[in-house]
Tab-separated table of C-alpha atoms in Angstrom:
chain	number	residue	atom	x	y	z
A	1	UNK	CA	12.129	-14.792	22.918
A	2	UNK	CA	13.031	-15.629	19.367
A	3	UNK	CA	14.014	-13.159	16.692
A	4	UNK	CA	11.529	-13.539	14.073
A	5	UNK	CA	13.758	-13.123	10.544
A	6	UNK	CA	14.650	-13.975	7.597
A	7	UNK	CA	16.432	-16.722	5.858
A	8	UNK	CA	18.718	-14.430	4.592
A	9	UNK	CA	21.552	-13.002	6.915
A	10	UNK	CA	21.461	-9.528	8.282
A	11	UNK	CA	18.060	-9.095	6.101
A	12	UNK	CA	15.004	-8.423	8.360
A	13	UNK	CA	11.574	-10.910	8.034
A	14	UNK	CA	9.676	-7.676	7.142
A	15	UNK	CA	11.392	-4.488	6.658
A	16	UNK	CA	10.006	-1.731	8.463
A	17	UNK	CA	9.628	2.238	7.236
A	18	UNK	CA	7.406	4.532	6.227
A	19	UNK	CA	6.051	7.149	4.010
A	20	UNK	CA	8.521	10.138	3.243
A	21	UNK	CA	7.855	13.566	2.003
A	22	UNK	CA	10.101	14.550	-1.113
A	23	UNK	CA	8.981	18.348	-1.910
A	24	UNK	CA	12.686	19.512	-2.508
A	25	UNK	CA	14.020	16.142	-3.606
A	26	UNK	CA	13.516	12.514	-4.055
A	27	UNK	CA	16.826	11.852	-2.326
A	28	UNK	CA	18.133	14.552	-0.462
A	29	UNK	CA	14.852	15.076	1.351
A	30	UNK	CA	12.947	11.790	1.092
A	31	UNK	CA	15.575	9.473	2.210
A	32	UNK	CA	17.220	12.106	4.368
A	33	UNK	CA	13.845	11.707	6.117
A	34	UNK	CA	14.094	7.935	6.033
A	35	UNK	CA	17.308	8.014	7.751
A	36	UNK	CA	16.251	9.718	10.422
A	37	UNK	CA	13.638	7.363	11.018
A	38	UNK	CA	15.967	4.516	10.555
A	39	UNK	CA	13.826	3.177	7.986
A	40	UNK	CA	14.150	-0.268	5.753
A	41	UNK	CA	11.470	0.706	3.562
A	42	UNK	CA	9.802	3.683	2.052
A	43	UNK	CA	6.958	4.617	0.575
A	44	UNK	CA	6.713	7.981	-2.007
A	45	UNK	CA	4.058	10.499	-3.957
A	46	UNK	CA	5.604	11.098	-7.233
A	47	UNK	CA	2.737	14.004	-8.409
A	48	UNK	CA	0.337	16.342	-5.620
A	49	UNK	CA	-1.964	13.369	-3.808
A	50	UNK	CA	-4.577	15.526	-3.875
A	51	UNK	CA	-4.777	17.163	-7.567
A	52	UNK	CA	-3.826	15.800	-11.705
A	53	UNK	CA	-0.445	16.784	-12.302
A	54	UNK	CA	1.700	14.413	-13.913
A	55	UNK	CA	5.283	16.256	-13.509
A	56	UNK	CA	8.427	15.219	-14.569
A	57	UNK	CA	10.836	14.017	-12.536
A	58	UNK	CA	14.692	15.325	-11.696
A	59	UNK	CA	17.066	12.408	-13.268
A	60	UNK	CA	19.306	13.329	-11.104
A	61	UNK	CA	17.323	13.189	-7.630
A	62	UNK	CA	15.845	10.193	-9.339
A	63	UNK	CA	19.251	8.445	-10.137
A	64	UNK	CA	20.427	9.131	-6.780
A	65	UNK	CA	17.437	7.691	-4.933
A	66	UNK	CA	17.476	4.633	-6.572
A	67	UNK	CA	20.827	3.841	-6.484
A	68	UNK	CA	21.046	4.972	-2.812
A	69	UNK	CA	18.264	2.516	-2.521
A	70	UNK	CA	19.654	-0.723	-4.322
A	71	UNK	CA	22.812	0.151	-2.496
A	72	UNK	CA	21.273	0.379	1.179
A	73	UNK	CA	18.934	-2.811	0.640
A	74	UNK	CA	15.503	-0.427	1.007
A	75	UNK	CA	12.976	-1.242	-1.166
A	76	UNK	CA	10.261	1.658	-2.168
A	77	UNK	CA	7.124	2.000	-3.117
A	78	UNK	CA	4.852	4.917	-4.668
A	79	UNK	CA	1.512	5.888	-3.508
A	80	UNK	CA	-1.069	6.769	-6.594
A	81	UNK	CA	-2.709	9.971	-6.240
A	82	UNK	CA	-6.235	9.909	-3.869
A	83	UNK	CA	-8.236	11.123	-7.045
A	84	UNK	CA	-8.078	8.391	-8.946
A	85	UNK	CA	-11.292	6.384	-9.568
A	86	UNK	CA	-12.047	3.730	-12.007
A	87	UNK	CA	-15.604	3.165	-11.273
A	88	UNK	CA	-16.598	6.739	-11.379
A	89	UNK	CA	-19.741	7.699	-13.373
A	90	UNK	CA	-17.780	10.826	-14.646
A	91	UNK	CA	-16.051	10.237	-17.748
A	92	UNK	CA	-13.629	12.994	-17.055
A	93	UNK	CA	-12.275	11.584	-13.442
A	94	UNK	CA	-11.582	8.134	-15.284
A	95	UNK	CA	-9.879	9.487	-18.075
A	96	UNK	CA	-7.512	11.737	-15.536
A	97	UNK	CA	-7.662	8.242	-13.256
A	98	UNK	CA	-5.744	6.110	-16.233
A	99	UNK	CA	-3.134	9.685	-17.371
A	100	UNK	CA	-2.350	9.702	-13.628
A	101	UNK	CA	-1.843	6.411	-12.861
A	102	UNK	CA	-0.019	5.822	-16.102
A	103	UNK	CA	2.263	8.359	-14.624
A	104	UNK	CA	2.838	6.585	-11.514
A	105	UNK	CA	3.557	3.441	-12.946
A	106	UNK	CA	6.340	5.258	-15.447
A	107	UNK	CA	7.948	7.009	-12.098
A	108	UNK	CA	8.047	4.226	-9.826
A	109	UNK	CA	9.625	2.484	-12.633
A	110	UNK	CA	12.044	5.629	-13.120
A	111	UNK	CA	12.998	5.575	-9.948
A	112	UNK	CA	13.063	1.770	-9.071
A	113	UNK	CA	10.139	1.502	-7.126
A	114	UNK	CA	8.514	-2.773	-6.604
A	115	UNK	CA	4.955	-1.436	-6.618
A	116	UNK	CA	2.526	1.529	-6.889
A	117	UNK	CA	-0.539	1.414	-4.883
A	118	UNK	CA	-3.790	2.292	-5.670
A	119	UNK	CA	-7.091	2.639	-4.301
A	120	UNK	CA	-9.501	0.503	-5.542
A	121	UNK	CA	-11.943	3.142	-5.614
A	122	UNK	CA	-15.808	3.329	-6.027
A	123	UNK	CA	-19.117	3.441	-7.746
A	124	UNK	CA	-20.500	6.383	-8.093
A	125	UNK	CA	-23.606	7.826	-9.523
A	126	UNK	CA	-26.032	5.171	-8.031
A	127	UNK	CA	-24.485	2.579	-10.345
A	128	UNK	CA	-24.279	-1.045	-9.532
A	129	UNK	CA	-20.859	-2.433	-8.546
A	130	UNK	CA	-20.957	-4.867	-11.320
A	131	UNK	CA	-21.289	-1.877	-13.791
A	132	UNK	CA	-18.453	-0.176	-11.741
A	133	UNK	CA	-16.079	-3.567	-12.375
A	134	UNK	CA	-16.138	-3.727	-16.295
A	135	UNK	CA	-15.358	-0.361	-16.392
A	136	UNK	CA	-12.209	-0.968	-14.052
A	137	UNK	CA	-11.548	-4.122	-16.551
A	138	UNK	CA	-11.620	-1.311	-19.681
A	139	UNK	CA	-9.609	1.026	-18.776
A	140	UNK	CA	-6.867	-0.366	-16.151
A	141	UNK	CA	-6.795	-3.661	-17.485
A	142	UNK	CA	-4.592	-1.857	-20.563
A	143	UNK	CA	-2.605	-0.347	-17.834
A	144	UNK	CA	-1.280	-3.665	-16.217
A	145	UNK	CA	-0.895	-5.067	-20.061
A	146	UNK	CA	1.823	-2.025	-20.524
A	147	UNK	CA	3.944	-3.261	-17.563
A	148	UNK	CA	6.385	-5.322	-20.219
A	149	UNK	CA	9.778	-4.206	-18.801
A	150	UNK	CA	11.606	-6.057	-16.234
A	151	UNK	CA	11.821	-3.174	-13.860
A	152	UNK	CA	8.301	-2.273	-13.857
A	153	UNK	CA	6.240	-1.983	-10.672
A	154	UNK	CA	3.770	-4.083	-9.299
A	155	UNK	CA	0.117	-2.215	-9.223
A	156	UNK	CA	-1.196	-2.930	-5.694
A	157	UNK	CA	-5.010	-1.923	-4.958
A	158	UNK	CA	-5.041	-1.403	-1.559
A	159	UNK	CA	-9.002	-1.822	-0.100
A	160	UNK	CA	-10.939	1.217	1.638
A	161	UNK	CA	-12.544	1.611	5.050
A	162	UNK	CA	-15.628	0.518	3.613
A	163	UNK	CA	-17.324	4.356	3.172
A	164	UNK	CA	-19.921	5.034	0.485
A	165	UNK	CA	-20.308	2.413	-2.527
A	166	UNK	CA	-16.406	0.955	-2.170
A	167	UNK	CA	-15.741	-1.474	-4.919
A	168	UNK	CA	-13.437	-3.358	-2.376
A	169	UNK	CA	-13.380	-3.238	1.793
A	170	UNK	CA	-13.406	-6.589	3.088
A	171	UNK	CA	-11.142	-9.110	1.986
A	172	UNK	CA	-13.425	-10.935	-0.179
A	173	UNK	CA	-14.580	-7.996	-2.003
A	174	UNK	CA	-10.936	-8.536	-3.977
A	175	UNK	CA	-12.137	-11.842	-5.600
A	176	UNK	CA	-14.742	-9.750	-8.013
A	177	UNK	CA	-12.002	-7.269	-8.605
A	178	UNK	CA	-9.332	-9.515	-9.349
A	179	UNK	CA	-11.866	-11.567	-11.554
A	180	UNK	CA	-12.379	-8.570	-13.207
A	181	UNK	CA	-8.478	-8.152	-14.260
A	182	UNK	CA	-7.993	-11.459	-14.992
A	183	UNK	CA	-6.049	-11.838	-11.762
A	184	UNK	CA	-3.092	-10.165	-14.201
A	185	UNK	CA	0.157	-11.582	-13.071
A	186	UNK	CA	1.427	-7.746	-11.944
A	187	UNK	CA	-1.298	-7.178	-10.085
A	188	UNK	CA	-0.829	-7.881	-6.210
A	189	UNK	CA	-2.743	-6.087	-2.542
A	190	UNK	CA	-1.639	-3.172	-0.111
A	191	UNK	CA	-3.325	-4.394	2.857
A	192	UNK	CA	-3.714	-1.584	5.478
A	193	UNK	CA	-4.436	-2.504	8.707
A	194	UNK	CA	-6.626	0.279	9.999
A	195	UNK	CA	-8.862	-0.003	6.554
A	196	UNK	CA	-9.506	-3.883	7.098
A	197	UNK	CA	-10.309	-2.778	10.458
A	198	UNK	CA	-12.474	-0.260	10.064
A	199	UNK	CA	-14.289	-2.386	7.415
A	200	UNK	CA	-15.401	-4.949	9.944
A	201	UNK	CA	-12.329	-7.675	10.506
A	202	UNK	CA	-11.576	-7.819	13.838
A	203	UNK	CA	-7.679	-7.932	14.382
A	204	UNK	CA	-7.889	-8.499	17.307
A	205	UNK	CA	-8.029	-11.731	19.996
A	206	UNK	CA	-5.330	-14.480	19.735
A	207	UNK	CA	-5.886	-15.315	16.064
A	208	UNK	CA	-8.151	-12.013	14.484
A	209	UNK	CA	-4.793	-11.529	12.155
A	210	UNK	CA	-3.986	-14.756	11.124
A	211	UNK	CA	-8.263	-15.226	10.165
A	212	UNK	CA	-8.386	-12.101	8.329
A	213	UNK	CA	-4.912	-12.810	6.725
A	214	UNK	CA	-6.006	-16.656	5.863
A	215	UNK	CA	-9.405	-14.823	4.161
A	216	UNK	CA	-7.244	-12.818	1.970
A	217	UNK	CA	-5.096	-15.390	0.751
A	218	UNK	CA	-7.762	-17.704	0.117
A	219	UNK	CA	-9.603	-14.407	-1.992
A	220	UNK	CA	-6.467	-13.953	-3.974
A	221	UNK	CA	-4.092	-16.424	-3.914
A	222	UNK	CA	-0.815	-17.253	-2.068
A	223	UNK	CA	2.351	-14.442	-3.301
A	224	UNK	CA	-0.068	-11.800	-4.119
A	225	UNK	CA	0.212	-9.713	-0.523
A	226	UNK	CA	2.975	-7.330	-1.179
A	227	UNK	CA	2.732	-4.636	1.011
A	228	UNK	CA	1.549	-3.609	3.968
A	229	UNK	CA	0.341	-0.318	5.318
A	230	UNK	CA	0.413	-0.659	8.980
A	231	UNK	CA	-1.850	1.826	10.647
A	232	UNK	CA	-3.572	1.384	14.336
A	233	UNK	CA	-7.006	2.874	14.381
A	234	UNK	CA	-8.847	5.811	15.884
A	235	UNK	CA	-12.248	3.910	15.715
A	236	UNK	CA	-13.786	0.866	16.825
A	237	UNK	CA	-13.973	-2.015	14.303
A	238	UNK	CA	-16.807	-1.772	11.745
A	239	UNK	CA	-16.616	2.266	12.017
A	240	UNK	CA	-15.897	2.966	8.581
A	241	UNK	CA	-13.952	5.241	9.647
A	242	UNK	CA	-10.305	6.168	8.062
A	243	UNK	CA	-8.280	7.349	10.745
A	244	UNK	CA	-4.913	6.526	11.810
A	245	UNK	CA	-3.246	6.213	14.837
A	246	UNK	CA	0.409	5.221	16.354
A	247	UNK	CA	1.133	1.496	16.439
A	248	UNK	CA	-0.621	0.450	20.155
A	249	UNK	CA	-2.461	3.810	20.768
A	250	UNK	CA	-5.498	2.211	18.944
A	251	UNK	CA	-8.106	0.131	18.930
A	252	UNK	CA	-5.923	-2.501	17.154
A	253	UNK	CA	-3.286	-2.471	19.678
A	254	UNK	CA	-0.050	-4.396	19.566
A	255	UNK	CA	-0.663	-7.711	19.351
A	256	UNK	CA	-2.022	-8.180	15.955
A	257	UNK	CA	1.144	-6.394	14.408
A	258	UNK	CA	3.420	-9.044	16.308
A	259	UNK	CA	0.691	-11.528	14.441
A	260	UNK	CA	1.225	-10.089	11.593
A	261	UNK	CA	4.816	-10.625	11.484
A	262	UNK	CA	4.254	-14.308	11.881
A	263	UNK	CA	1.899	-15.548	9.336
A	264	UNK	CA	3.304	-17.305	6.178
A	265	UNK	CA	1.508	-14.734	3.660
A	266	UNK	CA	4.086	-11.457	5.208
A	267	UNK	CA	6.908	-13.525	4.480
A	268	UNK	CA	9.407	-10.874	2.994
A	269	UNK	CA	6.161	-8.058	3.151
A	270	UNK	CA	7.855	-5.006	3.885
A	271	UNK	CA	5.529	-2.687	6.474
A	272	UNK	CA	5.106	0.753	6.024
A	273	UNK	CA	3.679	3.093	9.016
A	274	UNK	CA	0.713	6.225	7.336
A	275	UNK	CA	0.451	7.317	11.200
A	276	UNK	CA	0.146	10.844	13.046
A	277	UNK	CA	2.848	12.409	15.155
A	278	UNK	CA	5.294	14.068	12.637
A	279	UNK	CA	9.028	12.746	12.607
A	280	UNK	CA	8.876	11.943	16.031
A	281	UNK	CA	5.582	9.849	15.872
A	282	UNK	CA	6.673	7.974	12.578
A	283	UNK	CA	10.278	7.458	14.181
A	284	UNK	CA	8.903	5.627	17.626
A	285	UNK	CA	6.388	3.217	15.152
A	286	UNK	CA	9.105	2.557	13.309
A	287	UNK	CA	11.116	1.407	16.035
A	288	UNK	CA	8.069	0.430	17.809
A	289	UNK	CA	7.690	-2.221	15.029
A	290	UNK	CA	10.848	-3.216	14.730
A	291	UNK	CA	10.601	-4.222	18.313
A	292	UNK	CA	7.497	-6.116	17.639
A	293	UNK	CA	8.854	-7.943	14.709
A	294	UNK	CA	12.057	-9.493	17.355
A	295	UNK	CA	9.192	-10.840	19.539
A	296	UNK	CA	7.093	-13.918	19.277
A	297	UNK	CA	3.235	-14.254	20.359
């Protein structure tokens, strides 16, 4: 079977890692963590996931982690806060949505982070989407204008399982959004596996991945897929349903990852595992996926 890399030498066709915790320290815990899971890529929180704090970071943790990471080839990546929500009804939740993802965008670039992913959110109050979409284009479209240095991040909206009134689930639900953003050139997608899958594309079968990959770059345009969150699922397709689970455990399976790692659009993609199990679990995915990617279908 034929390795499936790279064209350049000793660099992997998709780097594989994961997401890291960093209470204590950016680099002495974070990529102390990545280590151990023999990780090419990480993902990071930069402020509580769960809450509006906007701290400041430790230059020197900072320093360290992204030198540590230009010098060991592993690209990172910060995860906005859950909170955030551009198409809420609540003028108070979208006015903390644009101070913390402003935030984000400033530490990623602080710490030399490619991209910060967001969720695309939804709308709330009984309001229609398209109502929900020009009030994403007011207030995050000046977001993505302020990304004028070199080193700034990419801001990738990453799709939900499809619960409640989500702005964006299926593939095609990132054409209005894009549209709505002026498909700005730092804008690019976080596709997560178990989200797409849960929203009713079917990975599965001989060519579910390639289909569901071909539908998103025909949505958005070749280039734009720039991470990957690769996450089996607890539930059947169509569930609606976010819930993770280790890489072949699922109702995804293996397969479609080995897919994955073949179709032109993950060219260079790095994949990043969300899934259960503590360091052990996200250690065996890893490696799991690793031995996926060396493997043709």
């Amino acid at each position: 079977m034929s390795p499936v890399q790279s064209s350049l030498p000793g660099v992997p066709r998709n780097p594989v890692g994961g997401h890291v915790p960093v209470a204590g320290g950016l680099h002495s815990v974070g990529l102390s963590y990545a280590r151990d899971l023999k990780a090419e890529a990480v993902q990071v929180f930069v402020a509580n996931p769960r809450g509006w704090a906007t701290p400041a970071g430790n230059p020197r943790q900072d320093e360290a982690f992204r030198a540590a990471c230009a010098e060991e080839s592993v690209p990172a990546y910060v995860h906005a806060p859950y909170l955030i929500n551009f198409g809420s009804h609540t003028e108070a939740t979208v006015e903390r949505s644009v101070e913390s993802l402003r935030h984000s965008l400033r530490r990623a670039r602080e710490i030399g982070a490619l991209g910060v992913v967001v969720h695309t959110g939804s709308a709330t109050g009984g309001r229609p989407r398209e109502t929900a979409l020009r009030q994403v284009r007011e207030y995050l479209l000046p977001l993505l204008d302020e990304l004028t240095h070199d080193d700034d991040p990419f801001l990738l909206l990453e799709s939900t399982a499809g619960q409640g009134s989500s702005l964006c689930s299926r593939t095609w639900d990132f054409g209005p959004y894009f549209e709505a953003l002026d498909a700005h050139p730092m804008l690019g997608v976080c596709l997560d596996t178990c989200h797409v899958f849960a929203a009713g594309h079917d990975l599965t079968g001989p060519s579910g991945m390639h289909q569901t990959l071909d539908l998103l770059v025909g949505t958005v345009g070749a280039g734009r897929l720039k991470l990957i969150h690769a996450n089996d699922s607890k539930d059947v397709v169509g569930a609606h349903k976010d819930r993770h689970e280790n890489i072949g455990a699922g109702h995804i399976g293996e397969d479609p990852f080995r897919a994955l790692m073949t179709h032109p659009a993950t060219e260079g993609v790095p994949l990043i595992i969300e899934t259960p199990g503590g360091k052990q679990g996200h250690a065996a995915d890893v490696e799991r996926l690793k031995k996926l990617r060396w493997t043709t279908p």
